[in-house]
PDB file of C-alpha atoms and ligand atoms in Angstrom:
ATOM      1  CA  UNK A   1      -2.170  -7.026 122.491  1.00  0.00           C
ATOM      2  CA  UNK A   2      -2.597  -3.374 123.817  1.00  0.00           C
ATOM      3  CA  UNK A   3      -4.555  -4.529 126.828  1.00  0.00           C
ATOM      4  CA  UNK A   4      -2.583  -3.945 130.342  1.00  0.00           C
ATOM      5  CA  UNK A   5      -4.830  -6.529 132.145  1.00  0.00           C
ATOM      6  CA  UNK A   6      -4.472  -9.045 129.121  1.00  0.00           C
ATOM      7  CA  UNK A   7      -0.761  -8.497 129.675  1.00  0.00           C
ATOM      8  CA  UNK A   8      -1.430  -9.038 133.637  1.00  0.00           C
ATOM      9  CA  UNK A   9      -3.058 -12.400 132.720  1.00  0.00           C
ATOM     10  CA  UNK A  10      -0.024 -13.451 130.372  1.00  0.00           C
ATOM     11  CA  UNK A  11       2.772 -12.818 133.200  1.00  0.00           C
ATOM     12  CA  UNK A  12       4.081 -10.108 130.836  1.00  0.00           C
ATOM     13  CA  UNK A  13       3.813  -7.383 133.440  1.00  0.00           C
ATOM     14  CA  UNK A  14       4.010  -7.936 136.970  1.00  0.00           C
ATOM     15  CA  UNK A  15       1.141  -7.970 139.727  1.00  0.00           C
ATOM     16  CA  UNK A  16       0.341  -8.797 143.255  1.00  0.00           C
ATOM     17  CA  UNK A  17      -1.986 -12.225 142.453  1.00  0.00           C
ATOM     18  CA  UNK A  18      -4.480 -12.304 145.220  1.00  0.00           C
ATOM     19  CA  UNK A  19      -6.429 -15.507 143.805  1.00  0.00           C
ATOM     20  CA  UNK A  20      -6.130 -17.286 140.205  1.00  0.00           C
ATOM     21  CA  UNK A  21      -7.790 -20.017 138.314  1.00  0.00           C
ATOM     22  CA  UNK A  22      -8.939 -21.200 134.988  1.00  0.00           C
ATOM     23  CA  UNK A  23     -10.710 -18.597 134.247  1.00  0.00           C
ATOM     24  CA  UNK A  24     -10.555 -15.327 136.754  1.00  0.00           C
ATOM     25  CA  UNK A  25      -7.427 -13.501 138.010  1.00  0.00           C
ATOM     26  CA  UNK A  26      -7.419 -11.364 141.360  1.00  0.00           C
ATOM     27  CA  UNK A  27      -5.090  -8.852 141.770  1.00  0.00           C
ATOM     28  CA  UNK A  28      -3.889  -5.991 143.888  1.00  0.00           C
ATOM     29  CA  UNK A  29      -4.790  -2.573 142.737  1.00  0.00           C
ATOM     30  CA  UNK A  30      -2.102  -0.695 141.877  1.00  0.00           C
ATOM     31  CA  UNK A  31      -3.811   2.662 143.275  1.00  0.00           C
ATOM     32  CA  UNK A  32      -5.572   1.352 146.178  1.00  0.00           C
ATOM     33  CA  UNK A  33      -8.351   3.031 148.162  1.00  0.00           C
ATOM     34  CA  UNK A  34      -7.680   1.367 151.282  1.00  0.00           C
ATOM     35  CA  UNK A  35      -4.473  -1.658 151.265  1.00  0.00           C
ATOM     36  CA  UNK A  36      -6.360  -4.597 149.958  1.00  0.00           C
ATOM     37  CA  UNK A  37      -7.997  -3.324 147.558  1.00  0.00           C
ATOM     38  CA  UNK A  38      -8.247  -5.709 144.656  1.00  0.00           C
ATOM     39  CA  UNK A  39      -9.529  -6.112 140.873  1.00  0.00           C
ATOM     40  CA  UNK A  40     -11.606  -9.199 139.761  1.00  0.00           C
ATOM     41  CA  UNK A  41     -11.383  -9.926 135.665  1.00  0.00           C
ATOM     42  CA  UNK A  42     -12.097 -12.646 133.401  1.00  0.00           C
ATOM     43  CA  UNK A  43      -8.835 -14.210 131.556  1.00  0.00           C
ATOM     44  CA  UNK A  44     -10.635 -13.583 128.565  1.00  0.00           C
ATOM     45  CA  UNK A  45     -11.230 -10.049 127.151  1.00  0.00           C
ATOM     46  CA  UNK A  46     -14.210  -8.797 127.220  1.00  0.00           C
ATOM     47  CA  UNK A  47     -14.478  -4.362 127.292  1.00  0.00           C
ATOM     48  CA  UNK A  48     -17.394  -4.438 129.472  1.00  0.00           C
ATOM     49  CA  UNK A  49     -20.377  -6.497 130.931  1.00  0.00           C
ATOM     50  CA  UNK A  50     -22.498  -6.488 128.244  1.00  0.00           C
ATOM     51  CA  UNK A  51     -19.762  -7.770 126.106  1.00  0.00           C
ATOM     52  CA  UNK A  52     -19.041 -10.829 128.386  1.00  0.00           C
ATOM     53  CA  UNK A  53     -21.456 -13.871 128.503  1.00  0.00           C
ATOM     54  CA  UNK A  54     -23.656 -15.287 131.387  1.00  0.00           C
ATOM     55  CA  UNK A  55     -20.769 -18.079 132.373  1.00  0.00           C
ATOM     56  CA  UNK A  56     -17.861 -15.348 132.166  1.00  0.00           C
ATOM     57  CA  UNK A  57     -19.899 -13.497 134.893  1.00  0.00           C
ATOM     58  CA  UNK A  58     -20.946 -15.926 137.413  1.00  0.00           C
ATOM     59  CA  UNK A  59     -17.143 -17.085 137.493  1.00  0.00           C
ATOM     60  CA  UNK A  60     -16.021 -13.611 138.334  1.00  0.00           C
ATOM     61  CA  UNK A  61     -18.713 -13.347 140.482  1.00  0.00           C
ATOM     62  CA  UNK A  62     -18.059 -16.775 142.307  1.00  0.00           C
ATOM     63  CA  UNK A  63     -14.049 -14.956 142.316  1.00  0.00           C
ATOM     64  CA  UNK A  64     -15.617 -11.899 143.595  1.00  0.00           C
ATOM     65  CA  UNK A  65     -17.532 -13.450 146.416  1.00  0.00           C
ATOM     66  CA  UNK A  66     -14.103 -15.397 147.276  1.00  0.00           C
ATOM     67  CA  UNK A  67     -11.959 -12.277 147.388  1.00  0.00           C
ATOM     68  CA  UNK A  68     -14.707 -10.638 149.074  1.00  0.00           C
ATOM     69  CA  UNK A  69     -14.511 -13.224 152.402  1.00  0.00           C
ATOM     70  CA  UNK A  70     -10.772 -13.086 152.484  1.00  0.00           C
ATOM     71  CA  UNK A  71     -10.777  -9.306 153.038  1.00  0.00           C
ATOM     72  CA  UNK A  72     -13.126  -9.864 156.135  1.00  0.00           C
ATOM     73  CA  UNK A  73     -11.630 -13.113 157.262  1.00  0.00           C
ATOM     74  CA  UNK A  74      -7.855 -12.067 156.604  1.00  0.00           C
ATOM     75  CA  UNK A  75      -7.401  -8.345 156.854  1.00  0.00           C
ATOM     76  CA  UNK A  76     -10.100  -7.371 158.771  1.00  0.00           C
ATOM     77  CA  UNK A  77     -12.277  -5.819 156.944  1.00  0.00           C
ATOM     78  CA  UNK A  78     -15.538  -4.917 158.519  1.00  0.00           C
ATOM     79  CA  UNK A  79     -17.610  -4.970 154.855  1.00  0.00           C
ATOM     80  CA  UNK A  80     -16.358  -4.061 151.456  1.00  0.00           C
ATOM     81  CA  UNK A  81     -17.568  -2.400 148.006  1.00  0.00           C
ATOM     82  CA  UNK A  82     -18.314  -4.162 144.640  1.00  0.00           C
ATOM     83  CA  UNK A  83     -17.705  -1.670 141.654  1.00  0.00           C
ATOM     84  CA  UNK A  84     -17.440  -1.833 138.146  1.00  0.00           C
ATOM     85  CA  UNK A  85     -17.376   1.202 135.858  1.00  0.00           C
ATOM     86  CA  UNK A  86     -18.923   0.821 132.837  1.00  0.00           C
ATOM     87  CA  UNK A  87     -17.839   2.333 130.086  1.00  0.00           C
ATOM     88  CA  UNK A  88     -15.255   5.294 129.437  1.00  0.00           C
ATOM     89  CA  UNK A  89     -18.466   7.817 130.336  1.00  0.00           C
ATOM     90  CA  UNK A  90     -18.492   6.252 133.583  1.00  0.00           C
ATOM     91  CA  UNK A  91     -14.874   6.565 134.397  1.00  0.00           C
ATOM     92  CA  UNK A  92     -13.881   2.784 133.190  1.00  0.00           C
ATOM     93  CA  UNK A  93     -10.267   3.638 132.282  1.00  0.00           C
ATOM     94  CA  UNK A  94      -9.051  -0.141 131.772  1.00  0.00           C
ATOM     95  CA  UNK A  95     -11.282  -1.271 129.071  1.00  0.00           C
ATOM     96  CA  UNK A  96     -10.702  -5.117 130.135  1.00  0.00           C
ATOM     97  CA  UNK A  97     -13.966  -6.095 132.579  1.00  0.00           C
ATOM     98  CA  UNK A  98     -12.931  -5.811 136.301  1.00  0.00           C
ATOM     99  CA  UNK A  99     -14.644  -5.423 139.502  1.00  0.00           C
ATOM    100  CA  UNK A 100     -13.099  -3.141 142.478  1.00  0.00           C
ATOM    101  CA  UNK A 101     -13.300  -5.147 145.541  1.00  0.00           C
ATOM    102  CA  UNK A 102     -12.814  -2.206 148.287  1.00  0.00           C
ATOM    103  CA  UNK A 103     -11.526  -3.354 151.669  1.00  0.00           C
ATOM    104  CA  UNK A 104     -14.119  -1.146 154.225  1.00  0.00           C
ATOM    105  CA  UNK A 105     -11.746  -0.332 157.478  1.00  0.00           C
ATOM    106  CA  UNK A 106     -13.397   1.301 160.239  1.00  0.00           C
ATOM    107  CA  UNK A 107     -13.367   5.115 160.038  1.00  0.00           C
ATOM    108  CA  UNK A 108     -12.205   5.132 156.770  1.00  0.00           C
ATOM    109  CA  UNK A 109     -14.146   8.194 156.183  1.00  0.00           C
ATOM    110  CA  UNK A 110     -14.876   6.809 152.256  1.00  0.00           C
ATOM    111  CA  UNK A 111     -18.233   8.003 151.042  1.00  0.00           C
ATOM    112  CA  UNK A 112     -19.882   7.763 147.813  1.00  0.00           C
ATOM    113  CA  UNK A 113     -22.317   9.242 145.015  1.00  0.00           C
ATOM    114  CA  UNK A 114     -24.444  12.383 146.041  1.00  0.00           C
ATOM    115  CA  UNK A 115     -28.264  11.227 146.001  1.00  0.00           C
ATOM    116  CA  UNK A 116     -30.724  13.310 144.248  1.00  0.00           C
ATOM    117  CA  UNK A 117     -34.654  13.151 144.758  1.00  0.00           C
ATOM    118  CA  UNK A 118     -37.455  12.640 141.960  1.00  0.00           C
ATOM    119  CA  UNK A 119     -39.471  15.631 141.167  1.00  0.00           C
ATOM    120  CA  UNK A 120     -43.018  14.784 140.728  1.00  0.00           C
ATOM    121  CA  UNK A 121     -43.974  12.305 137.918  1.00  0.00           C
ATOM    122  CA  UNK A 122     -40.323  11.806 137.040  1.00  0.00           C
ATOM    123  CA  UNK A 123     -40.125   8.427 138.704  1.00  0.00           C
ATOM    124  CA  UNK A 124     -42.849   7.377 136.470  1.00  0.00           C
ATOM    125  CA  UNK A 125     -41.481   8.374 133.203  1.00  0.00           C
ATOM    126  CA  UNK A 126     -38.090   6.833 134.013  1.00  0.00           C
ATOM    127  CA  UNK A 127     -39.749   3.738 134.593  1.00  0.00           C
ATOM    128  CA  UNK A 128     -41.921   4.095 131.548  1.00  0.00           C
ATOM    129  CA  UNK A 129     -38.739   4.272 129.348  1.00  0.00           C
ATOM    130  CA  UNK A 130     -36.667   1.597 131.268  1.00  0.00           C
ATOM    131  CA  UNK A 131     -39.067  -1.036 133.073  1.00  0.00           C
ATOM    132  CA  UNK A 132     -38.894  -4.158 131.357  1.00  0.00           C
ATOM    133  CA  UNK A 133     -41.795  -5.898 133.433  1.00  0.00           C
ATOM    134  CA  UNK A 134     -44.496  -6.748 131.093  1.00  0.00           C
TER     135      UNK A 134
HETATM  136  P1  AMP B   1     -11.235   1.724 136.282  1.00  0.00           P
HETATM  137  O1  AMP B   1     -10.890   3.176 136.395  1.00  0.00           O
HETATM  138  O2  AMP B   1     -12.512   1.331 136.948  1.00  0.00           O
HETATM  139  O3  AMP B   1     -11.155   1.249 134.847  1.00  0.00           O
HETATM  140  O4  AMP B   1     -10.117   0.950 137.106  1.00  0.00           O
HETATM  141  C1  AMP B   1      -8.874   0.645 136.593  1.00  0.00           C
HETATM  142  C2  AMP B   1      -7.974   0.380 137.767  1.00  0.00           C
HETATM  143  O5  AMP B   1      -6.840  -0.307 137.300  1.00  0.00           O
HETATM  144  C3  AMP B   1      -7.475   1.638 138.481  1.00  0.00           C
HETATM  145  O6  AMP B   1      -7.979   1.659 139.811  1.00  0.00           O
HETATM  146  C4  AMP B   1      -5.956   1.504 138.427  1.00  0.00           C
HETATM  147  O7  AMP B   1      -5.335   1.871 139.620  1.00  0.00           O
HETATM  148  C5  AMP B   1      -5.775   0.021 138.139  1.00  0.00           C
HETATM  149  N1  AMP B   1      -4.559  -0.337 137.435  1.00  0.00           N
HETATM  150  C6  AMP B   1      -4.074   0.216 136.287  1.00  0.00           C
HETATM  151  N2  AMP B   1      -2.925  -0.395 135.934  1.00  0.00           N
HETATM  152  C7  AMP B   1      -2.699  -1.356 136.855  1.00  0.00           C
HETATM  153  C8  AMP B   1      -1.677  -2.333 137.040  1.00  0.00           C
HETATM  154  N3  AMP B   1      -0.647  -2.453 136.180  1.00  0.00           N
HETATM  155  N4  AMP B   1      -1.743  -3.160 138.103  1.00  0.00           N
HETATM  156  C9  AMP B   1      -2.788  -3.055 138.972  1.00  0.00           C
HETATM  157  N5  AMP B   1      -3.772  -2.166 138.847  1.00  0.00           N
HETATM  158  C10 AMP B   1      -3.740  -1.332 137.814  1.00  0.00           C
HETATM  159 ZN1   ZN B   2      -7.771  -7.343 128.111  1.00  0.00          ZN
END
């Protein structure tokens, strides 16, 4: 077993546990953005999201919701951010499923992705390739 989460699940390597149970672990980030900042995963491996199954995800999503209310009710965080990179393209360097949970603190000064406008037509010929709406 190569996997470092796998090995966070089996107690072989240590970790701050945030929230466990039969099936999702909740753990401190080792490289936090802001103190709190925690990783959702199922105890099974799964690479990424498409590799997991509909049950796997709404338990780390009912985890995720948890961990998400503790940060505001315990630490004070005024709103937090769900991430999940997926795939090594998209900067996933763990290749065990996990959503970031990133504690929000006022003034943080964290922002995110650039945003880019569509050019005329292009929003139509995304859509064309990608909406699955029949
Ligand atoms: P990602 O880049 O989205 O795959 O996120 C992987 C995350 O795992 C990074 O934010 C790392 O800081 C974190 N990480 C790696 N090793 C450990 C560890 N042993 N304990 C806790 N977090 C870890
Ligand atoms: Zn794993």
């Amino acid at each position: 077993m190569s996997c470092i989460f796998c090995k966070i699940i089996a107690g072989e390597i240590p970790s701050y546990k945030v929230y466990e149970d039969k099936h999702t672990l909740a753990f401190l980030d080792i490289g936090p953005v802001n103190p709190g900042h925690t990783l959702v995963v199922p105890k099974k491996h799964f690479a990424n999201i498409e590799e997991a199954g509909e049950e796997t995800l709404c338990r780390v999503m009912k985890t995720v919701k948890k961990v998400g209310l503790s940060l505001k009710k315990n630490l004070g965080a005024v709103g937090y951010n769900i991430l999940e990179a997926n795939d090594p393209e998209a900067g996933q360097s763990v290749p065990h499923l996990h959503f970031h949970l990133i504690p929000r603190l006022p003034g943080d000064g964290l922002t995110f992705w650039p945003q880019k406008k569509y050019a005329t037509g292009e929003a139509e010929a995304v859509l064309k390739k990608i909406n699955m709406i029949k």
